[in-house]
Short mmCIF file of C-alpha atoms in Angstrom, two decimals:
data_model
loop_
_atom_site.label_atom_id
_atom_site.label_comp_id
_atom_site.label_asym_id
_atom_site.label_seq_id
_atom_site.Cartn_x
_atom_site.Cartn_y
_atom_site.Cartn_z
CA MET A 1 38.99 29.26 -24.30
CA PHE A 2 35.33 29.04 -23.30
CA SER A 3 34.65 28.69 -20.00
CA LEU A 4 30.64 27.81 -18.49
CA PHE A 5 31.69 30.05 -15.23
CA ASN A 6 31.96 32.88 -17.99
CA PHE A 7 29.04 32.31 -19.14
CA GLN A 8 25.92 35.24 -17.97
CA LEU A 9 22.66 34.60 -18.74
CA PRO A 10 21.00 38.69 -19.53
CA GLN A 11 19.79 39.85 -16.57
CA PRO A 12 15.77 39.96 -17.67
CA LEU A 13 15.88 36.15 -18.46
CA LEU A 14 17.90 35.86 -15.08
CA ASN A 15 14.94 38.15 -13.07
CA VAL A 16 12.38 35.87 -14.84
CA LEU A 17 14.04 32.65 -13.60
CA ILE A 18 14.01 33.30 -10.50
CA GLY A 19 10.56 34.71 -10.44
CA VAL A 20 9.05 31.62 -11.66
CA THR A 21 11.27 29.52 -9.04
CA LEU A 22 10.06 31.15 -6.13
CA PHE A 23 6.84 31.17 -7.51
CA ARG A 24 6.74 27.38 -7.83
CA LEU A 25 8.55 27.18 -4.27
CA VAL A 26 5.98 29.26 -2.60
CA LYS A 27 3.61 27.50 -4.44
CA TYR A 28 4.17 24.38 -3.41
CA LEU A 29 4.55 25.47 0.41
CA PHE A 30 1.21 26.99 0.07
CA ASN A 31 -0.27 23.86 -0.87
CA THR A 32 1.57 21.75 1.13
CA ILE A 33 0.46 23.83 4.21
CA LYS A 34 -3.16 23.83 2.95
CA ARG A 35 -3.27 19.74 2.65
CA THR A 36 -1.46 19.16 6.31
CA LEU A 37 -4.29 21.73 7.42
CA SER A 38 -6.92 19.52 5.36
CA LEU A 39 -5.78 16.28 7.18
CA PRO A 40 -6.81 14.47 10.62
CA VAL A 41 -4.45 15.90 13.46
CA GLY A 42 -1.30 13.74 14.83
CA PRO A 43 1.71 13.76 15.79
CA TRP A 44 4.75 15.24 14.67
CA GLY A 45 7.56 13.29 12.87
CA LEU A 46 10.72 14.35 11.86
CA PRO A 47 11.97 15.74 7.94
CA ILE A 48 11.93 13.30 5.24
CA VAL A 49 11.22 10.10 7.67
CA GLY A 50 8.34 11.63 9.31
CA TYR A 51 7.22 9.08 12.36
CA LEU A 52 8.84 6.43 11.32
CA PRO A 53 11.47 6.13 13.59
CA PHE A 54 9.49 6.21 16.55
CA LEU A 55 7.09 2.36 15.49
CA GLY A 56 8.66 -0.51 17.16
CA ASP A 57 7.60 -3.73 15.92
CA HIS A 58 4.26 -3.95 16.91
CA VAL A 59 2.90 -0.81 15.30
CA TYR A 60 -0.51 -1.55 16.04
CA LEU A 61 -0.21 -1.44 19.54
CA GLN A 62 1.44 2.23 18.66
CA PHE A 63 -1.31 3.44 16.54
CA ASP A 64 -4.09 2.18 19.67
CA GLN A 65 -1.83 4.07 21.73
CA LEU A 66 -2.15 7.00 19.61
CA SER A 67 -6.10 7.10 18.50
CA LYS A 68 -6.60 7.30 22.43
CA LYS A 69 -4.88 10.85 22.28
CA PHE A 70 -5.55 11.95 18.62
CA GLY A 71 -8.85 10.39 18.43
CA PRO A 72 -10.03 7.12 16.34
CA VAL A 73 -8.59 8.62 12.58
CA TYR A 74 -5.59 10.79 12.86
CA CYS A 75 -3.40 11.37 10.51
CA LEU A 76 1.41 10.34 10.55
CA LYS A 77 3.56 11.11 8.37
CA LEU A 78 5.46 7.78 7.22
CA GLY A 79 8.48 8.82 5.40
CA SER A 80 6.93 10.99 2.58
CA PHE A 81 3.51 9.70 2.87
CA ASP A 82 0.45 10.96 4.91
CA VAL A 83 -1.03 8.07 6.05
CA VAL A 84 -4.68 8.15 8.18
CA LEU A 85 -5.16 5.24 10.64
CA VAL A 86 -8.69 4.28 11.21
CA CYS A 87 -8.64 2.98 15.02
CA ASP A 88 -13.05 2.20 15.51
CA TRP A 89 -15.89 0.28 14.35
CA PRO A 90 -17.92 3.17 12.88
CA HIS A 91 -15.21 4.94 11.13
CA LEU A 92 -13.65 1.77 10.18
CA LYS A 93 -17.18 0.47 8.58
CA ASP A 94 -17.60 3.74 6.41
CA ALA A 95 -14.21 3.22 5.18
CA THR A 96 -14.72 -0.17 3.86
CA SER A 97 -17.94 0.87 2.34
CA ASN A 98 -16.53 4.02 0.45
CA ASP A 99 -15.44 3.05 -3.01
CA ALA A 100 -13.33 6.20 -3.30
CA LEU A 101 -10.75 4.73 -0.70
CA LEU A 102 -10.66 1.01 -2.57
CA ALA A 103 -7.07 2.33 -4.40
CA ARG A 104 -3.69 0.74 -3.88
CA PRO A 105 -0.65 2.48 -3.25
CA TYR A 106 0.96 3.69 -6.68
CA GLU A 107 3.80 1.82 -5.57
CA THR A 108 4.02 -1.84 -5.34
CA LEU A 109 4.41 -3.88 -2.31
CA VAL A 110 7.74 -4.95 -2.36
CA PRO A 111 10.27 -2.05 -4.53
CA GLY A 112 10.45 -3.25 -7.99
CA SER A 113 8.33 -6.62 -7.97
CA GLU A 114 5.71 -6.84 -10.93
CA ARG A 115 2.62 -5.75 -9.43
CA SER A 116 -0.45 -8.63 -8.78
CA PHE A 117 -3.98 -7.80 -8.46
CA ALA A 118 -4.06 -7.20 -5.05
CA GLU A 119 -1.87 -4.22 -5.53
CA MET A 120 -3.76 -2.67 -8.35
CA SER A 121 -6.14 0.00 -8.62
CA GLY A 122 -9.24 0.92 -10.82
CA ASP A 123 -10.07 -1.10 -13.63
CA PRO A 124 -7.34 -3.32 -13.66
CA TRP A 125 -8.10 -4.32 -10.07
CA ARG A 126 -11.83 -4.92 -10.72
CA GLN A 127 -10.85 -7.20 -14.28
CA HIS A 128 -8.47 -9.40 -12.46
CA LYS A 129 -10.77 -9.69 -9.23
CA ARG A 130 -13.89 -10.93 -11.29
CA LEU A 131 -11.52 -13.11 -13.51
CA SER A 132 -9.59 -14.74 -10.30
CA LEU A 133 -13.06 -15.03 -8.58
CA HIS A 134 -14.46 -16.94 -11.55
CA ILE A 135 -11.74 -19.24 -11.86
CA LEU A 136 -11.41 -20.84 -8.54
CA ARG A 137 -15.10 -21.04 -8.55
CA ASP A 138 -14.95 -22.76 -11.59
CA VAL A 139 -12.30 -25.03 -10.15
CA GLY A 140 -14.05 -26.01 -6.70
CA LEU A 141 -14.20 -22.54 -4.67
CA GLY A 142 -17.26 -22.82 -2.51
CA LYS A 143 -18.28 -26.21 -3.73
CA ASN A 144 -18.25 -29.52 -1.92
CA LYS A 145 -15.43 -30.35 -4.19
CA ILE A 146 -12.66 -28.56 -2.29
CA GLU A 147 -14.09 -29.87 0.90
CA THR A 148 -13.83 -33.05 -0.17
CA LEU A 149 -10.22 -32.35 -0.54
CA ILE A 150 -9.57 -30.78 2.34
CA LYS A 151 -10.47 -33.59 4.76
CA GLU A 152 -8.26 -35.84 2.07
CA GLU A 153 -5.78 -33.39 2.99
CA ILE A 154 -6.25 -33.31 6.91
CA ASP A 155 -6.28 -37.31 6.67
CA GLN A 156 -2.89 -36.87 5.78
CA PHE A 157 -1.71 -34.36 8.10
CA LEU A 158 -3.60 -36.50 10.92
CA THR A 159 -1.09 -39.60 10.47
CA THR A 160 2.19 -36.71 10.97
CA LEU A 161 0.44 -36.50 14.38
CA ASN A 162 0.44 -40.17 15.48
CA THR A 163 3.64 -40.15 17.26
CA ASP A 164 2.86 -42.51 20.41
CA GLY A 165 2.90 -39.42 22.78
CA LYS A 166 6.28 -37.42 21.73
CA PRO A 167 5.88 -34.11 21.46
CA VAL A 168 5.48 -32.61 18.03
CA ASP A 169 6.73 -29.63 16.70
CA PHE A 170 2.98 -28.51 15.45
CA SER A 171 4.58 -25.60 13.23
CA GLN A 172 6.31 -27.84 11.14
CA LYS A 173 3.59 -30.36 10.71
CA ILE A 174 0.46 -28.02 9.41
CA GLY A 175 2.25 -25.47 7.34
CA PRO A 176 2.85 -27.70 4.55
CA SER A 177 -0.53 -29.36 4.88
CA ILE A 178 -2.79 -26.00 4.64
CA SER A 179 -0.15 -24.69 1.82
CA ASN A 180 -1.20 -27.75 -0.23
CA ASN A 181 -5.21 -26.77 0.10
CA ILE A 182 -4.42 -23.30 -1.89
CA ALA A 183 -2.11 -25.36 -4.10
CA ILE A 184 -4.88 -27.46 -5.36
CA LEU A 185 -6.99 -24.69 -6.50
CA LEU A 186 -3.88 -22.70 -7.92
CA PHE A 187 -1.65 -25.72 -9.42
CA GLY A 188 -4.09 -28.26 -9.67
CA HIS A 189 -2.31 -30.53 -7.43
CA LYS A 190 -0.75 -30.92 -3.65
CA TYR A 191 2.75 -32.14 -2.89
CA ASP A 192 4.40 -34.59 -0.74
CA TYR A 193 5.69 -33.26 2.67
CA ASN A 194 9.07 -34.26 2.11
CA ASP A 195 9.16 -32.78 -1.58
CA PRO A 196 12.57 -30.51 -1.20
CA VAL A 197 11.34 -28.23 -3.29
CA LYS A 198 8.15 -27.38 -1.70
CA ILE A 199 9.71 -27.06 1.82
CA GLU A 200 11.94 -24.36 0.93
CA MET A 201 9.34 -23.23 -0.59
CA ASP A 202 7.33 -23.10 2.38
CA ARG A 203 10.17 -21.70 4.62
CA ALA A 204 10.66 -19.12 2.64
CA ARG A 205 6.89 -17.77 2.46
CA ALA A 206 6.85 -18.10 6.40
CA SER A 207 10.30 -16.42 7.16
CA PHE A 208 8.78 -13.72 4.03
CA THR A 209 5.58 -12.96 6.06
CA ARG A 210 7.86 -12.80 9.23
CA LEU A 211 9.91 -10.53 8.54
CA PHE A 212 8.36 -7.86 5.83
CA LYS A 213 6.12 -5.19 7.62
CA PHE A 214 3.14 -3.43 6.25
CA ALA A 215 4.61 -0.44 7.98
CA GLY A 216 7.90 -0.32 7.63
CA ILE A 217 10.86 0.80 6.19
CA LEU A 218 10.45 -0.56 2.62
CA THR A 219 6.82 0.23 2.39
CA PHE A 220 7.34 4.16 3.38
CA LEU A 221 11.13 4.63 1.80
CA PRO A 222 11.34 2.47 -1.08
CA TRP A 223 14.40 4.46 -2.53
CA LEU A 224 16.44 3.36 0.53
CA THR A 225 15.86 -0.47 -0.94
CA LYS A 226 19.29 -1.22 -2.34
CA VAL A 227 21.22 1.18 0.42
CA LEU A 228 20.10 -1.07 2.95
CA ILE A 229 20.55 -4.30 1.08
CA LEU A 230 24.44 -3.53 0.71
CA LEU A 231 24.05 -2.68 4.81
CA GLY A 232 22.07 -5.34 5.43
CA LYS A 233 20.14 -3.55 7.28
CA PHE A 234 16.53 -4.14 8.56
CA ASP A 235 16.70 -8.08 6.99
CA VAL A 236 15.70 -6.78 3.62
CA HIS A 237 18.21 -8.85 1.86
CA LEU A 238 16.58 -11.70 3.47
CA ILE A 239 12.76 -10.36 2.71
CA LYS A 240 14.91 -10.01 -1.15
CA LYS A 241 15.85 -13.63 -0.53
CA ASN A 242 12.73 -15.22 0.32
CA PHE A 243 10.66 -13.02 -2.03
CA MET A 244 13.53 -14.40 -4.80
CA ILE A 245 12.24 -18.04 -3.65
CA VAL A 246 8.58 -18.02 -3.63
CA ASP A 247 9.03 -15.85 -7.33
CA GLU A 248 10.83 -18.74 -8.71
CA PHE A 249 8.51 -21.83 -7.41
CA VAL A 250 5.51 -19.90 -8.84
CA GLN A 251 7.38 -19.35 -12.44
CA ASP A 252 8.12 -23.34 -12.70
CA GLU A 253 4.22 -24.28 -12.55
CA VAL A 254 3.48 -21.20 -14.61
CA ASN A 255 6.38 -22.65 -17.34
CA ARG A 256 4.89 -26.44 -16.45
CA HIS A 257 1.03 -25.42 -17.23
CA ARG A 258 2.17 -23.38 -20.64
CA GLU A 259 3.97 -26.34 -21.76
CA ASN A 260 1.10 -28.76 -21.40
CA TYR A 261 -1.85 -26.27 -22.34
CA ASN A 262 -3.87 -26.59 -25.16
CA GLU A 263 -7.15 -25.33 -26.02
CA ASN A 264 -8.54 -28.60 -25.57
CA HIS A 265 -7.28 -28.53 -22.05
CA GLU A 266 -9.52 -28.72 -19.04
CA VAL A 267 -9.31 -26.26 -17.09
CA VAL A 268 -8.78 -27.39 -13.56
CA ASP A 269 -6.72 -24.76 -11.53
CA TYR A 270 -5.79 -20.98 -11.49
CA ILE A 271 -2.97 -21.16 -13.71
CA ASP A 272 -5.20 -23.05 -16.60
CA GLY A 273 -7.87 -20.48 -16.31
CA TYR A 274 -5.91 -17.30 -16.24
CA LEU A 275 -3.60 -18.79 -19.84
CA GLU A 276 -7.33 -19.43 -21.04
CA GLU A 277 -8.46 -15.91 -20.75
CA ARG A 278 -5.09 -14.64 -22.41
CA LYS A 279 -6.02 -17.31 -25.76
CA ASN A 280 -9.21 -16.12 -25.52
CA ARG A 281 -7.95 -12.10 -25.17
CA GLU A 282 -5.71 -13.05 -28.05
CA LYS A 283 -8.51 -14.63 -30.52
CA GLN A 284 -10.12 -11.01 -29.83
CA ASN A 285 -7.41 -8.97 -30.86
CA ILE A 286 -7.54 -7.34 -27.07
CA PRO A 287 -4.57 -5.82 -26.11
CA GLU A 288 -2.75 -7.55 -23.04
CA ASP A 289 -2.60 -5.03 -20.82
CA THR A 290 -2.31 -6.17 -17.48
CA PHE A 291 -2.95 -9.81 -18.64
CA THR A 292 0.73 -10.33 -18.60
CA LEU A 293 2.47 -13.85 -17.39
CA ASN A 294 4.12 -11.78 -15.30
CA THR A 295 1.16 -10.57 -13.73
CA LEU A 296 0.06 -14.52 -13.70
CA LYS A 297 2.85 -14.96 -11.94
CA ARG A 298 2.26 -12.46 -8.99
CA ASN A 299 -0.99 -13.14 -8.40
CA ALA A 300 -0.42 -16.69 -8.38
CA ALA A 301 2.17 -16.07 -5.41
CA ALA A 302 -0.21 -13.16 -3.60
CA PHE A 303 -3.19 -16.02 -3.77
CA PHE A 304 -0.32 -18.64 -2.44
CA GLY A 305 0.64 -16.58 0.36
CA ALA A 306 -2.85 -15.04 1.47
CA GLY A 307 -4.25 -18.41 1.46
CA SER A 308 -1.49 -20.09 4.03
CA GLU A 309 -0.53 -17.21 6.18
CA THR A 310 -4.26 -16.53 7.43
CA VAL A 311 -5.18 -20.14 8.61
CA TYR A 312 -1.58 -20.92 9.22
CA SER A 313 -1.38 -18.39 12.15
CA THR A 314 -4.87 -18.92 13.35
CA MET A 315 -4.44 -22.61 13.67
CA GLU A 316 -0.68 -21.81 15.81
CA TRP A 317 -3.17 -19.70 17.83
CA ALA A 318 -6.11 -22.13 17.99
CA ILE A 319 -3.87 -25.10 19.60
CA LEU A 320 -2.26 -22.78 22.28
CA TYR A 321 -5.68 -21.69 23.58
CA LEU A 322 -6.85 -25.45 23.41
CA VAL A 323 -3.88 -26.17 25.68
CA LYS A 324 -4.41 -23.01 27.98
CA TYR A 325 -8.04 -23.85 28.47
CA PRO A 326 -8.52 -27.79 28.61
CA GLU A 327 -12.27 -27.02 29.65
CA TYR A 328 -12.59 -25.44 26.04
CA GLN A 329 -11.40 -28.51 24.31
CA GLU A 330 -13.83 -30.88 26.31
CA LYS A 331 -16.64 -28.40 25.40
CA ILE A 332 -15.53 -28.74 21.68
CA ARG A 333 -15.26 -32.58 22.24
CA SER A 334 -18.39 -33.00 23.82
CA GLU A 335 -20.14 -30.78 20.76
CA ILE A 336 -18.41 -33.27 18.40
CA ALA A 337 -19.78 -36.40 20.65
CA ASP A 338 -23.21 -34.73 20.53
CA VAL A 339 -23.44 -34.00 16.90
CA ILE A 340 -20.62 -35.96 14.99
CA GLY A 341 -19.38 -38.60 17.01
CA PHE A 342 -16.13 -40.11 17.00
CA GLU A 343 -17.01 -42.29 13.70
CA ARG A 344 -17.82 -39.92 11.06
CA LYS A 345 -15.39 -37.20 9.79
CA PRO A 346 -17.04 -33.99 10.39
CA ASP A 347 -18.70 -31.63 7.67
CA TYR A 348 -18.37 -28.12 7.29
CA ALA A 349 -22.05 -27.94 7.79
CA ASP A 350 -22.39 -29.11 11.09
CA ARG A 351 -21.12 -25.70 12.27
CA ALA A 352 -24.93 -24.89 12.38
CA ARG A 353 -25.24 -27.31 15.13
CA MET A 354 -21.78 -26.50 17.08
CA PRO A 355 -22.31 -22.95 18.41
CA PHE A 356 -19.18 -23.08 21.24
CA THR A 357 -17.05 -24.62 18.37
CA MET A 358 -17.32 -21.15 16.18
CA ALA A 359 -17.17 -18.86 19.15
CA PHE A 360 -14.03 -20.49 20.03
CA ILE A 361 -12.84 -19.76 16.27
CA HIS A 362 -14.39 -16.16 17.10
CA GLU A 363 -12.82 -15.29 19.97
CA VAL A 364 -9.14 -16.83 18.74
CA GLN A 365 -9.55 -14.26 15.20
CA ARG A 366 -10.60 -11.55 17.57
CA ILE A 367 -8.28 -11.32 20.80
CA GLU A 368 -5.01 -12.31 18.26
CA SER A 369 -5.64 -9.81 15.85
CA ILE A 370 -4.20 -11.86 13.25
CA ILE A 371 -4.40 -9.40 10.64
CA ALA A 372 -3.66 -6.69 12.87
CA ASN A 373 -3.48 -3.99 10.16
CA ASN A 374 -4.65 -4.48 6.29
CA LEU A 375 -2.67 -3.23 3.56
CA LEU A 376 -2.99 -0.03 2.51
CA ARG A 377 -5.71 2.00 0.93
CA ARG A 378 -4.84 5.32 -0.96
CA ALA A 379 -7.87 7.36 -1.98
CA SER A 380 -7.96 7.85 -5.26
CA GLU A 381 -10.41 11.65 -4.88
CA ASP A 382 -10.82 13.89 -2.50
CA THR A 383 -13.18 12.11 0.32
CA LYS A 384 -14.11 12.24 3.95
CA ILE A 385 -14.23 8.92 6.54
CA GLY A 386 -17.23 10.83 8.93
CA ASN A 387 -16.39 13.83 9.36
CA HIS A 388 -12.84 13.89 8.43
CA PHE A 389 -11.71 15.14 5.02
CA ILE A 390 -9.24 12.60 3.17
CA PRO A 391 -7.44 14.62 0.38
CA LYS A 392 -6.71 12.80 -2.82
CA ASP A 393 -3.80 10.07 -2.51
CA THR A 394 -3.64 10.16 0.65
CA LEU A 395 -3.05 6.71 2.29
CA VAL A 396 -5.60 4.99 5.13
CA MET A 397 -4.67 2.09 7.12
CA PHE A 398 -7.46 0.09 8.92
CA ASN A 399 -5.98 -0.85 12.63
CA PHE A 400 -8.03 -3.98 13.44
CA TRP A 401 -6.59 -4.61 16.48
CA SER A 402 -8.10 -1.48 18.18
CA VAL A 403 -11.69 -2.55 17.04
CA ASN A 404 -10.84 -5.80 18.14
CA HIS A 405 -9.73 -4.54 21.91
CA ASP A 406 -12.48 -1.96 22.18
CA PRO A 407 -14.10 -2.30 25.29
CA ASN A 408 -17.17 -0.15 24.03
CA LEU A 409 -17.81 -3.22 21.79
CA TRP A 410 -16.09 -6.06 23.78
CA PRO A 411 -16.39 -6.12 27.63
CA ASN A 412 -13.46 -6.76 28.99
CA PRO A 413 -11.30 -6.73 25.86
CA ASP A 414 -7.95 -8.85 27.18
CA LYS A 415 -9.66 -11.81 28.20
CA PHE A 416 -10.14 -15.12 25.87
CA ASP A 417 -13.91 -15.62 26.26
CA PRO A 418 -15.98 -17.48 23.73
CA THR A 419 -19.27 -17.27 25.57
CA ARG A 420 -19.29 -13.95 24.40
CA TYR A 421 -20.65 -15.25 21.43
CA LEU A 422 -23.46 -17.13 22.26
CA THR A 423 -26.89 -16.46 22.58
CA GLU A 424 -28.44 -16.79 26.28
CA ASP A 425 -29.42 -20.70 25.82
CA GLY A 426 -25.97 -20.88 24.12
CA THR A 427 -27.80 -22.72 21.54
CA LYS A 428 -26.05 -19.80 18.45
CA ALA A 429 -22.99 -18.68 18.37
CA VAL A 430 -24.08 -15.03 16.73
CA LYS A 431 -20.77 -13.46 15.20
CA PRO A 432 -21.17 -9.45 14.98
CA PRO A 433 -20.82 -7.35 12.23
CA TYR A 434 -17.55 -5.37 13.53
CA LEU A 435 -15.37 -8.88 13.77
CA ILE A 436 -14.16 -8.72 10.62
CA PRO A 437 -10.92 -10.90 10.24
CA PHE A 438 -10.72 -11.19 6.81
CA SER A 439 -11.46 -7.11 6.38
CA ALA A 440 -14.85 -6.55 4.68
CA GLY A 441 -16.21 -3.89 1.88
CA LYS A 442 -15.10 -4.67 -1.86
CA ARG A 443 -11.42 -5.52 -0.90
CA ASN A 444 -11.85 -7.95 1.11
CA CYS A 445 -10.55 -11.24 1.18
CA PRO A 446 -11.21 -13.43 -1.71
CA GLY A 447 -10.22 -16.75 0.13
CA GLU A 448 -12.60 -16.20 3.37
CA GLY A 449 -14.69 -18.77 2.33
CA LEU A 450 -11.62 -21.25 2.02
CA ALA A 451 -10.27 -20.23 5.00
CA ASN A 452 -13.61 -20.26 7.20
CA VAL A 453 -13.85 -24.24 5.91
CA GLU A 454 -10.07 -25.04 6.76
CA LEU A 455 -10.60 -23.55 10.31
CA PHE A 456 -13.30 -25.74 11.21
CA LEU A 457 -12.14 -28.77 9.64
CA TYR A 458 -8.92 -28.39 10.97
CA LEU A 459 -9.55 -27.65 14.53
CA VAL A 460 -12.57 -30.06 14.73
CA CYS A 461 -10.70 -33.07 13.00
CA MET A 462 -7.89 -32.56 15.35
CA VAL A 463 -10.22 -32.35 18.75
CA GLN A 464 -12.68 -35.49 17.19
CA ARG A 465 -9.13 -37.75 17.07
CA TYR A 466 -6.86 -36.41 19.84
CA ARG A 467 -6.84 -34.72 22.94
CA ILE A 468 -3.75 -31.77 22.66
CA LYS A 469 -1.49 -31.11 25.62
CA VAL A 470 1.78 -30.34 26.82
CA GLU A 471 4.62 -31.95 29.08
CA PRO A 472 4.20 -30.69 32.52
CA GLY A 473 5.86 -27.70 33.21
CA THR A 474 5.86 -26.20 29.89
CA GLU A 475 5.09 -22.59 29.93
CA ILE A 476 2.60 -21.56 27.74
CA SER A 477 3.30 -18.14 25.91
CA PHE A 478 1.18 -15.84 23.62
CA GLU A 479 4.05 -13.03 23.05
CA ALA A 480 3.92 -12.24 19.62
CA VAL A 481 5.71 -11.39 16.39
CA PHE A 482 4.04 -9.32 13.80
CA GLY A 483 5.49 -8.97 10.34
CA ILE A 484 2.48 -9.26 7.95
CA SER A 485 0.42 -11.39 10.55
CA ARG A 486 0.58 -12.08 13.94
CA ARG A 487 1.59 -15.74 15.07
CA PRO A 488 3.14 -16.84 18.16
CA ALA A 489 6.63 -15.52 19.23
CA ASN A 490 7.62 -18.82 20.83
CA LEU A 491 4.93 -22.27 20.50
CA PRO A 492 5.97 -24.97 22.66
CA LEU A 493 6.32 -28.92 21.62
CA PHE A 494 2.37 -30.58 21.62
CA ILE A 495 1.21 -33.80 22.54
CA PHE A 496 -1.41 -35.28 20.56
CA GLU A 497 -2.71 -38.09 22.72
CA LYS A 498 -5.61 -40.07 20.82
CA VAL A 499 -9.45 -40.03 22.29
CA VAL A 500 -9.95 -43.42 23.77
CA HIS A 501 -14.03 -44.64 23.66
#
């Protein structure tokens, strides 16, 4: 009987196979060593996992510490990926303006998911960004219309704080309100605070952003995802579960819009605009390419998450500082009295005459670095950051925390001091170019303008109407939890006492 074990290759062919194998192995080792030597220096890691086992929950702090040893630009092996960290302003400024560093990793943010425009590279990303901004501006982004809608939403939110002096769970109240603002742009409507579907979706979004980490196992060891789910490790099953809840929520919105869509329908939100673009491409026989319904769903989910989380987290930190420093709360209220009064509602234009209020917001964004690290970039070609060579396909991460706590830029950086932004006469707040809470360059957050309007209006409206405090003896903790954003770990209950004139 024929057996494979008795089969033998002719010696010449065997020699050729061995030679080719050895040649490829030597070539691979040579290229790997060459690439490693060309990268910026950094700490050694372990085989397969690299430096991942040495990273804790607050990776931005460890990245900052490593920069003090290896310099402001250094390289880590995370899983099988070479990741270059950028930890100072001169190099970060250079990197954010470098078109060769606009690409995203080949892997999706959540393994097995569709790719949103935020995860795209090259022409697909440019096309989706152009279309997204065009639609969002058409439906109100950057216009008086959206400011009016935000003010109406804030009026409704403020009524939830009227509890006759009883302590309030601030996060529970403000979360649904802030997500309503982006819902208007994306879905064309907002939700009742008691809507059970919206409550579950907000909970899932908040849980996902708390558990998911940019520099974590899912990102750098995606092949382990299924194993980790089975073993119940690193909350991967919860991350996937919450991701699916948000996914299904947005899918329902897309389905509803498709059912109601017709060519004469007025475009009132992002989903409408995207469906219209698909119809126009179909009429012109333009291939679907990345303009699929799945991409629409992922884009809407990405906008919803990003459009909620940053403002939500910033407002949580802001209220902590208002209570910790009541004298600053009174200064903001004094500006309100001088510029707006207590009868008229604030306008975003009022910010030009309220320098201390703006300085307060800037300082919250700096000291807490809500987005401590950026979404990973990928070098689409060989390039440089300063004098550091960055080979093609190297991943690059910006450590905003390091820049925001650099004593060369910010004297006494661990001190909360809004006055650092004020001119000598105190009449203007100057935001320095190295304060970039929404990143910078062509891949900065497209919702920055909306977020700035929300932060100003929510803060001013609350301080205009209420004196915010906690019960006597309550500890104010600035400990943070870090997932996608940095949020307070232990937010106390707050008392909103109506301001009497």
